[in-house]
Structures are given as structure tokens and as C-alpha cells.
């Protein structure tokens, strides 16, 4: 068994693992373990006057603490629902007088983090704690990596596993030691279930569309690319599913929606993950005014379903999703927050205005992009309560229908909440000639260097040339909504496994590199495990300290090796 890079606790746990097997205890049994009760249910339903109702229970979970007191011990078991105390007594564990399961397996070979199954009866201790008196237990999974031991005293938590980077990289550990994290993801699932039920009740059909697409479209974003070997074809991970869903509207469906995984090859921060979830909905014979009313109702329904009220705590703010929400046109919002009317400005004037407002600009920005940046920098963060921003400039919205009464604008809205966009919707453009011209204008922006300009999708144009009915379309960010509904500060907190930057790996040299220094073969692994995984690190070691460390390791683990002399250890370090 190699112990390179293992901590002392990890080595001890591996030794315990082997000892369990030697005793005939399978640390990873294959057979089903029947679970009759959950911890939370037992705690909530136990009746002191009717203890017989829980006289034969079976639970399974992870050991989170132990108090061994000779012939009797207490432990805390954590399952999916919560924690419950276990009481184990030596005499109860004995089988035909053999106390191995208690004296050896439980007391010496099990550790915090191990998963066991227990059978017994429920009682209340003299201290008033509902507990399970264990008659027998079964080892279900031996943990060979120690858990962080989170301690609590007088309401204060010590040694908590709270480092965000470590939590996101090791979500399994995060969920084990921070069980409250589960609540966020349970609420996320409830949120999507409420949304799905809301749409299903209105007769809309949930569908699936391609993730791999020959042309990326439906949004202004940079894509991830891949290659199909059999077809020798460049493909893109979808940035949106809009154009495929609208093809289904052309095909005769009156209402379709999809919960989709989308991918955008852009920046990462606490509001953006390159892989994210959104729900897109398209309903024929409706417009953006109708869609605003539906969004209000749907978000109000979600808040009520999650909390029984329309008010939700988000940081220091109380967000109220009760209808109706405030509405601004984009130009009204900019004028409201800056005092500047940009509605009649051309591109050059917008560029000057943006610079005066401290908005960063570049030559690739067209009129629509400049307006979008001005709004984003001066207005968005100030919109805390749910607010609709409507009637965007046509240059910003190549897939939206021109406004019925306001030249130069389109029928589009975004909902802003807690300073961030949570959804985007249009009266969908269904004029195929106008749509082709808009795509061609996007191509011109791409030539100017706009990497987020939309591409021309010929297959989509062919579809809407068949005739697409007037349609309202919506895209709503599930991650953003979940952040708000769960009071989470970062998108990484609402995605089980967010994308992370690569960790820096410690340099590890080969066994031969250490042998070349004159280190005997039997000592190489011990040197490496003493914190010197590379020759470079070893060269920086204190010879006397390393000598003591190696001799101590040999004695502690009863290896029976001949200890190197101080001079030998020094020669390893000095050798070039």
C-alpha cells in the first residue's frame, strides 16, 4: 500500500480498512440495506407515551461524532434528513459472547465519516435527547479521508469548512459537513418544479432541442466549439435554444418551453458561469405585454410556493414579487437615473455621452451596444425591486419585432431584480425579410470586431419564410432566479459543480530521481511522505530535522528499517 502524499490520519484509516477485512467485515458490502426511517422523521414523531411505535427502526447514514465511554458509547448519525444520536452498549453488540463488533470494530476501526446502518429502538435519554438504542450495526462504507471536524460551542462554530474555493471544488465534502447547503439545491428543484407545473397547467409542451448546433444563434455571445469526427463537421455548444423553439412554433405548436443547459465562452464571476441553465418559452398569438403579465404571475407564484409569501430576503434587501411590478422604458430609466435624454442621439453623440458618464467604449460598439452599456453602468444596479425595462432600440435586438407605435424601437423587455437581469423577452420578429436584414446588420458588426454579434442562421430563415404566427418569447435565467430565491451571493452557490480555474498541482518527482541521490529504495516513499515530493523541496530541507523525522516515522509505524545516519541524510540533500 503506497502512502506517498498521505496524511497520518489517512494512513491509519487505510490500516483500519485492512484490519476490517482481516476480521471478515466487508467495508463495502454490495447487498441492499433496508432503511425504514429517517432521522428527522424519528425526532419529529417520537411520542414518549407511545414508544412502541418506534420500537424497531432501521437507519443508515454517516458517523459525525463519537463519545466512547468504556462499555457504552454515543455517536451522532447524519442521513439525508438530518442528525440523530445513537446509543451503543457493549452487551447489546455481543454475538454469543463475542464483543468484537463493539470493542474492536466500533471503538477502534470506525471513524468519523464512516457510513453505517443501525437497527434498534427509539428512546429519550435522561438529558432529554431522542436517540436510537442500537441493537446491531453494519459497516456500509469505510471513509479513508478524514472529514473537517466542525465544532460548535455556546452557539459559536469553530473550524467550519467555509472557504468558497474549497467548497466549490469539493462539493461532496461541502454537502456532508455543511448540510444547510442542501437546502439551497432542494429549493432550486422546488423552484423549477413550481415553474414547470405553472407552464404545464397552461397547456404548454416541454420539449428538447439540440445542444450541438451547426450554427450558434438566439443570443449575443461567444460559443464553445467542438468537432464531429464522423461528419467532419465543426459544431457549437448552444448559446441559446431560441431559434429551434421558434421553428416548433412554425410547425404548429402553440406553446413550447425547454429547461436548457446553455454554454457561453465568456468571463466568469459571481453572476456568470460558462455553463448555465435557462428556461425558454414561446407562445403563439401573444405579445410582450402579455408575457410581462405572465412573468409577474409566475415569479409571484414561485415566491408563494417556496415561502408562503411574496417577500424574499436577499442580502440586506427585502424583494417583493407581488404584482404589479414597476415598468420603465429603457430611455425613461436612463433619463430617470442620469438626467440625460439619449432617445434622439446618434452613434457619435452616444459615444461622447457614454464617456462623460464614465462608461468604457471602443470602436467595435455600435449604437445598440453603446445604449446597452450606458444602461448597464448607470441604471441596472439601482433597480432592486422587480422592474420591467421595455422598448429597446432596434439595434440591440435583432430577433425582436419592431415596435407597433415607436419608430426605432422594438417590443422587448427585461426584468431586473436586485440589480441584475433575470429574464429577457420579445414580441418575436416573424417578418422573414426584416429578419434577414437584421442578421446582415449583425454581420457588419462582426466585421467591426464585435465578437458577440449574432450569426446568420439560414435554416431558421427558411423556417419562418413558411410563416410564423405572432409569438411572445421568454428566456429566464434559472441560476439567477435561484440566487435571489435562496439569498445566495454567488452563482457558484446555486450550481452543484461550477466551473473552476485549474488548481496548481504540487511538483512530484519520480522514484528514480530520489534513488539517484543515493536514498535507499525502502526510504524513498517515507521521504516523499514526509513532505518532500520533489528533489527541489528536499534540497531545502534541514538535515537534522529530516533525520529525526525519518527515524520517528520508522519507530511510530513499526517498520523495522535500519535508520539512516545523520551524515547519510545530509549527503542526500547535498548531492547534485
mmCIF file of C-alpha atoms in Angstrom, residues 78 188 271 362 367:
data_model
loop_
_atom_site.group_PDB
_atom_site.id
_atom_site.type_symbol
_atom_site.label_atom_id
_atom_site.label_comp_id
_atom_site.label_asym_id
_atom_site.label_seq_id
_atom_site.Cartn_x
_atom_site.Cartn_y
_atom_site.Cartn_z
ATOM 1 C CA UNK A 78 -26.320 12.034 9.816
ATOM 2 C CA UNK A 188 -33.774 25.101 -6.601
ATOM 3 C CA UNK A 271 -23.020 36.204 -11.645
ATOM 4 C CA UNK A 362 -14.424 51.034 -28.057
ATOM 5 C CA UNK A 367 -25.421 52.338 -31.384
#
